[in-house]
Tab-separated table of C-alpha atoms in Angstrom:
chain	number	residue	atom	x	y	z
A	1	MET	CA	0.000	0.000	0.000
A	2	LEU	CA	2.954	2.305	0.591
A	3	PHE	CA	3.668	2.228	-3.133
A	4	TYR	CA	0.197	3.531	-3.903
A	5	SER	CA	0.108	6.197	-1.201
A	6	PHE	CA	3.612	7.323	-2.082
A	7	PHE	CA	2.804	7.775	-5.748
A	8	LYS	CA	-0.429	9.506	-4.832
A	9	SER	CA	1.644	12.160	-3.088
A	10	LEU	CA	3.646	12.676	-6.278
A	11	VAL	CA	0.661	13.432	-8.519
A	12	GLY	CA	1.015	16.946	-9.820
A	13	LYS	CA	4.766	16.962	-9.291
A	14	ASP	CA	7.374	16.929	-12.043
A	15	VAL	CA	9.121	13.614	-12.577
A	16	VAL	CA	11.430	12.077	-15.129
A	17	VAL	CA	10.424	8.641	-16.363
A	18	GLU	CA	13.187	6.523	-17.832
A	19	LEU	CA	11.916	3.715	-20.026
A	20	LYS	CA	13.542	0.333	-20.585
A	21	ASN	CA	14.336	1.436	-24.143
A	22	ASP	CA	16.462	4.240	-22.674
A	23	LEU	CA	14.062	7.058	-23.591
A	24	SER	CA	13.664	9.613	-20.796
A	25	ILE	CA	10.571	11.768	-20.535
A	26	CYS	CA	10.108	14.670	-18.152
A	27	GLY	CA	6.594	15.709	-17.256
A	28	THR	CA	3.969	16.298	-14.599
A	29	LEU	CA	2.619	13.104	-13.064
A	30	HIS	CA	-1.066	12.747	-13.769
A	31	SER	CA	-1.708	9.091	-12.897
A	32	TYR	CA	0.344	6.027	-12.058
A	33	LEU	CA	0.949	2.360	-12.440
A	34	ASN	CA	0.473	3.050	-16.105
A	35	ILE	CA	1.993	6.501	-16.135
A	36	LYS	CA	0.229	9.473	-17.618
A	37	LEU	CA	2.329	12.573	-17.887
A	38	THR	CA	1.241	16.064	-18.906
A	39	ASP	CA	3.359	18.870	-20.370
A	40	ILE	CA	6.112	16.500	-21.345
A	41	SER	CA	9.551	17.176	-22.716
A	42	VAL	CA	11.954	14.571	-24.008
A	43	THR	CA	15.453	14.739	-22.598
A	44	ASP	CA	16.969	13.520	-25.878
A	45	PRO	CA	14.890	15.149	-28.635
A	46	GLU	CA	17.301	14.382	-31.475
A	47	LYS	CA	16.655	10.696	-31.015
A	48	TYR	CA	12.895	11.081	-30.943
A	49	PRO	CA	12.002	14.150	-32.986
A	50	HIS	CA	8.418	12.970	-33.398
A	51	MET	CA	7.811	13.467	-29.692
A	52	LEU	CA	8.667	17.159	-29.711
A	53	SER	CA	5.096	18.191	-30.377
A	54	VAL	CA	3.588	15.841	-27.822
A	55	LYS	CA	2.081	17.439	-24.746
A	56	ASN	CA	0.495	14.515	-22.890
A	57	CYS	CA	1.421	10.863	-23.046
A	58	PHE	CA	0.449	7.495	-21.619
A	59	ILE	CA	3.323	5.187	-20.731
A	60	ARG	CA	2.728	1.467	-20.248
A	61	GLY	CA	3.770	0.709	-16.672
A	62	SER	CA	5.763	-2.386	-17.566
A	63	VAL	CA	8.182	-0.459	-19.796
A	64	VAL	CA	9.221	1.889	-17.028
A	65	ARG	CA	12.736	1.354	-15.735
A	66	TYR	CA	12.985	4.267	-13.287
A	67	VAL	CA	10.892	7.168	-12.073
A	68	GLN	CA	13.182	9.979	-11.019
A	69	LEU	CA	11.672	11.948	-8.186
A	70	PRO	CA	12.172	15.578	-7.221
A	71	ALA	CA	14.568	15.432	-4.285
A	72	ASP	CA	12.977	18.260	-2.356
A	73	GLU	CA	9.509	16.764	-2.646
A	74	VAL	CA	10.425	13.491	-0.980
A	75	ASP	CA	11.115	13.063	2.723
A	76	THR	CA	13.638	10.236	2.364
A	77	GLN	CA	13.841	9.552	6.104
A	78	LEU	CA	10.088	9.189	6.331
A	79	LEU	CA	10.054	7.018	3.225
A	80	GLN	CA	12.791	4.743	4.594
A	81	ASP	CA	10.945	4.315	7.887
A	82	ALA	CA	7.663	3.605	6.140
A	83	ALA	CA	9.308	1.092	3.796
A	84	ARG	CA	10.942	-0.710	6.713
A	85	LYS	CA	7.628	-0.870	8.584
A	86	GLU	CA	5.865	-2.255	5.566
A	87	ALA	CA	8.582	-4.840	4.951
A	88	LEU	CA	8.262	-6.045	8.554
A	89	GLN	CA	4.492	-6.255	8.259
A	90	GLN	CA	4.755	-8.296	5.114
A	91	LYS	CA	7.087	-10.797	6.748
A	92	GLN	CA	4.557	-11.587	9.500
B	1	MET	CA	5.228	-3.377	-47.201
B	2	SER	CA	5.412	-7.129	-46.774
B	3	PHE	CA	4.304	-7.141	-43.152
B	4	LEU	CA	0.826	-6.047	-44.250
B	5	LYS	CA	-1.642	-8.846	-44.392
B	6	SER	CA	-5.296	-9.360	-45.006
B	7	PHE	CA	-7.641	-10.054	-42.107
B	8	PRO	CA	-11.256	-9.304	-41.261
B	9	PRO	CA	-11.869	-6.023	-39.461
B	10	PRO	CA	-12.292	-6.381	-35.685
B	11	GLY	CA	-15.860	-6.319	-34.432
B	12	PRO	CA	-17.763	-6.563	-31.161
B	13	ALA	CA	-16.262	-10.016	-30.465
B	14	GLU	CA	-12.847	-8.407	-30.083
B	15	GLY	CA	-14.261	-5.642	-27.925
B	16	LEU	CA	-14.134	-2.911	-30.551
B	17	LEU	CA	-14.205	0.422	-28.698
B	18	ARG	CA	-13.656	2.813	-31.542
B	19	GLN	CA	-13.416	2.729	-35.291
B	20	GLN	CA	-11.815	5.691	-37.016
B	21	PRO	CA	-12.137	5.786	-40.811
B	22	ASP	CA	-10.099	7.997	-43.142
B	23	THR	CA	-6.990	7.593	-41.034
B	24	GLU	CA	-3.537	7.608	-42.538
B	25	ALA	CA	-0.942	5.288	-41.044
B	26	VAL	CA	2.745	6.217	-41.005
B	27	LEU	CA	5.455	3.760	-40.030
B	28	ASN	CA	8.810	5.270	-39.010
B	29	GLY	CA	8.122	8.180	-41.315
B	30	LYS	CA	6.903	6.123	-44.256
B	31	GLY	CA	3.270	6.522	-45.279
B	32	LEU	CA	1.231	3.333	-45.587
B	33	GLY	CA	-1.849	4.933	-47.077
B	34	THR	CA	-5.273	5.801	-45.776
B	35	GLY	CA	-7.472	3.319	-44.018
B	36	THR	CA	-9.451	2.658	-40.856
B	37	LEU	CA	-8.022	2.424	-37.361
B	38	TYR	CA	-9.736	-0.077	-35.075
B	39	ILE	CA	-9.202	0.403	-31.363
B	40	ALA	CA	-10.373	-2.849	-29.823
B	41	GLU	CA	-9.869	-4.336	-26.387
B	42	SER	CA	-7.950	-7.254	-27.860
B	43	ARG	CA	-5.576	-5.328	-30.105
B	44	LEU	CA	-5.025	-2.180	-32.143
B	45	SER	CA	-5.573	-2.736	-35.881
B	46	TRP	CA	-5.390	-0.736	-39.072
B	47	LEU	CA	-6.733	-1.781	-42.465
B	48	ASP	CA	-6.394	0.060	-45.731
B	49	GLY	CA	-8.988	0.265	-48.474
B	50	SER	CA	-7.948	-3.038	-50.036
B	51	GLY	CA	-8.296	-4.984	-46.797
B	52	LEU	CA	-4.573	-5.150	-46.062
B	53	GLY	CA	-3.290	-4.032	-42.706
B	54	PHE	CA	-1.579	-4.889	-39.466
B	55	SER	CA	-2.324	-5.330	-35.787
B	56	LEU	CA	-0.445	-4.243	-32.704
B	57	GLU	CA	-0.652	-6.097	-29.405
B	58	TYR	CA	-1.039	-3.803	-26.379
B	59	PRO	CA	1.792	-5.384	-24.371
B	60	THR	CA	4.136	-4.261	-27.162
B	61	ILE	CA	2.904	-0.672	-27.107
B	62	SER	CA	5.369	1.217	-24.913
B	63	LEU	CA	3.606	4.533	-25.038
B	64	HIS	CA	1.025	6.485	-26.953
B	65	ALA	CA	0.427	10.208	-27.130
B	66	LEU	CA	-1.287	12.994	-29.010
B	67	SER	CA	0.819	15.279	-31.143
B	68	ARG	CA	-0.748	18.663	-31.342
B	69	ASP	CA	1.688	20.387	-33.667
B	70	ARG	CA	-0.295	21.740	-36.566
B	71	SER	CA	2.827	22.929	-38.332
B	72	ASP	CA	4.046	19.339	-38.479
B	73	CYS	CA	3.621	18.084	-42.055
B	74	LEU	CA	1.259	15.397	-40.804
B	75	GLY	CA	-0.826	17.702	-38.682
B	76	GLU	CA	-2.294	16.582	-35.378
B	77	HIS	CA	-2.043	12.837	-34.932
B	78	LEU	CA	-1.905	9.867	-32.577
B	79	TYR	CA	1.668	8.769	-31.875
B	80	VAL	CA	2.307	5.155	-30.887
B	81	MET	CA	5.704	3.764	-29.852
B	82	VAL	CA	5.987	0.005	-30.234
B	83	ASN	CA	8.572	-2.311	-28.715
B	84	ALA	CA	8.929	-4.445	-31.824
B	85	LYS	CA	10.670	-4.427	-35.140
B	86	PHE	CA	8.774	-3.987	-38.397
B	87	GLU	CA	10.944	-4.930	-41.314
B	88	GLU	CA	10.222	-3.400	-44.688
B	89	SER	CA	11.360	-6.571	-46.377
B	90	LYS	CA	10.900	-10.004	-44.945
B	91	GLU	CA	14.316	-11.238	-46.040
B	92	PRO	CA	15.961	-12.926	-43.107
B	93	VAL	CA	19.236	-11.204	-42.332
B	94	ALA	CA	21.997	-13.186	-40.679
B	95	ASP	CA	23.063	-11.638	-37.391
B	96	GLU	CA	26.677	-11.222	-38.488
B	97	GLU	CA	25.622	-8.995	-41.347
B	98	GLU	CA	23.533	-6.700	-39.184
B	99	GLU	CA	25.383	-3.519	-38.372
B	100	ASP	CA	23.331	-2.913	-35.281
B	101	SER	CA	22.820	-6.411	-33.994
B	102	ASP	CA	22.904	-5.654	-30.319
B	103	ASP	CA	20.680	-8.027	-28.443
B	104	ASP	CA	20.385	-5.726	-25.459
B	105	VAL	CA	18.925	-2.821	-27.395
B	106	GLU	CA	15.150	-2.785	-27.399
B	107	PRO	CA	13.679	-2.323	-30.905
B	108	ILE	CA	11.601	0.820	-31.267
B	109	THR	CA	9.085	1.433	-34.007
B	110	GLU	CA	7.142	4.654	-34.257
B	111	PHE	CA	3.658	4.658	-35.731
B	112	ARG	CA	1.590	7.716	-36.374
B	113	PHE	CA	-2.116	7.602	-37.099
B	114	VAL	CA	-3.483	10.710	-38.736
B	115	PRO	CA	-7.284	10.911	-38.802
B	116	SER	CA	-8.890	13.391	-41.124
B	117	ASP	CA	-11.297	14.203	-38.277
B	118	LYS	CA	-8.985	15.906	-35.779
B	119	SER	CA	-11.748	16.224	-33.204
B	120	ALA	CA	-11.629	12.443	-32.810
B	121	LEU	CA	-8.052	12.439	-31.475
B	122	GLU	CA	-8.961	12.911	-27.819
B	123	ALA	CA	-11.384	9.985	-27.921
B	124	MET	CA	-8.847	7.812	-29.748
B	125	PHE	CA	-6.242	8.562	-27.077
B	126	THR	CA	-8.657	7.760	-24.259
B	127	ALA	CA	-9.820	4.550	-25.911
B	128	MET	CA	-6.213	3.391	-26.139
B	129	CYS	CA	-5.607	4.210	-22.458
B	130	GLU	CA	-8.588	2.059	-21.503
B	131	CYS	CA	-7.453	-0.848	-23.642
B	132	GLN	CA	-3.889	-0.705	-22.330
B	133	ALA	CA	-5.211	-1.038	-18.802
B	134	LEU	CA	-6.763	-4.362	-19.810
B	135	HIS	CA	-3.404	-5.891	-20.710
B	136	PRO	CA	-1.151	-5.971	-17.669
B	137	ASP	CA	2.028	-8.002	-17.913
B	138	PRO	CA	1.705	-11.556	-16.612
B	139	GLU	CA	2.491	-11.918	-12.892
B	140	ASP	CA	6.206	-12.219	-12.343
B	141	GLU	CA	6.787	-15.197	-10.009
B	142	ASP	CA	9.667	-13.619	-8.174
B	143	SER	CA	8.635	-9.989	-7.965
B	144	ASP	CA	6.454	-10.168	-4.826
B	145	ASP	CA	7.096	-12.516	-1.865
B	146	TYR	CA	10.823	-12.397	-1.879
B	147	ASP	CA	11.726	-14.985	0.743
B	148	GLY	CA	15.430	-14.896	0.167
B	149	GLU	CA	17.993	-13.427	2.476
B	150	GLU	CA	17.676	-9.702	2.382
B	151	TYR	CA	20.814	-7.859	3.260
B	152	ASP	CA	19.679	-5.080	5.514
B	153	VAL	CA	22.571	-2.957	6.589
B	154	GLU	CA	20.898	-1.521	9.657
B	155	ALA	CA	18.711	-4.283	11.033
B	156	HIS	CA	21.278	-6.281	12.954
B	157	ASP	CA	19.555	-5.817	16.325
B	158	GLY	CA	21.364	-7.567	19.105
B	159	MET	CA	24.103	-8.602	16.790
B	160	GLU	CA	26.184	-5.483	16.934
B	161	VAL	CA	29.758	-6.571	17.253
B	162	ASP	CA	32.286	-3.866	17.571
B	163	THR	CA	35.428	-5.398	16.193
B	164	THR	CA	37.704	-2.453	16.769
B	165	PRO	CA	39.230	-2.297	20.245
B	166	THR	CA	37.879	0.747	22.019
B	167	VAL	CA	40.842	0.951	24.307
B	168	ALA	CA	44.296	0.513	22.974
B	169	GLY	CA	45.949	-2.503	24.518
B	170	GLN	CA	42.713	-3.880	26.038
B	171	PHE	CA	43.695	-7.388	24.999
B	172	GLU	CA	47.040	-7.215	26.670
B	173	ASP	CA	47.595	-8.902	29.976
B	174	ALA	CA	46.776	-6.584	32.802
B	175	ASP	CA	49.648	-5.209	34.772
B	176	VAL	CA	49.385	-6.186	38.347
B	177	ASP	CA	50.493	-3.354	40.501
B	178	HIS	CA	50.210	-3.657	44.211
């Protein structure tokens, strides 16, 4: 459940999604699991010129390699504690 | 285009959500002609006027988006990135002859669907979002329930062993001074 509540807190924030095919897309998180981003920009536009004019996109969740989070929007200590708690709960 | 083949247009049995006629298909920049795009729950299909076309399976569709650039030569269109290779010719090429035969690189094919009715784009995008949600990847056996040894740097409660001597010479025999 932490995964869901954590991502919920990121909706509306700017993230960079790195796909398994190495494409990186920066945008505002609209929804997650399958990731919808608004106001996107591609970090390597020469490779994907066709995406320059795209504003919103839908990314299949299973092709996501990483979601880069804004450092100042995440309380890492809190996240670590919550993750540890959840891991302990799952082991019981 | 030898990957085009003839098949009956998807109908209600395949969960057809939206049918968009008068839609041009472009593969990696090459025009395939004008036809009808079928957005069905089972797969995404496109058929030209002569009944030839192709289908895309949702698990292979990495992302889809709307391009709103009217100055683009194609105009506003639906952009679809597919994790598959579409060869122009079906000649099998031996791996040694391929310049870019790198097994680790994921193949990327870009499709663009250009409907003559631009007002339909929003609905086409939404229909594809709904269909994608119906095709999650199969459950990975190992992803949840990891019962293996997890190396947790900090959780060694009660097992803290300080190996460095806190006092120099603490392991030396005590001097007995009376």
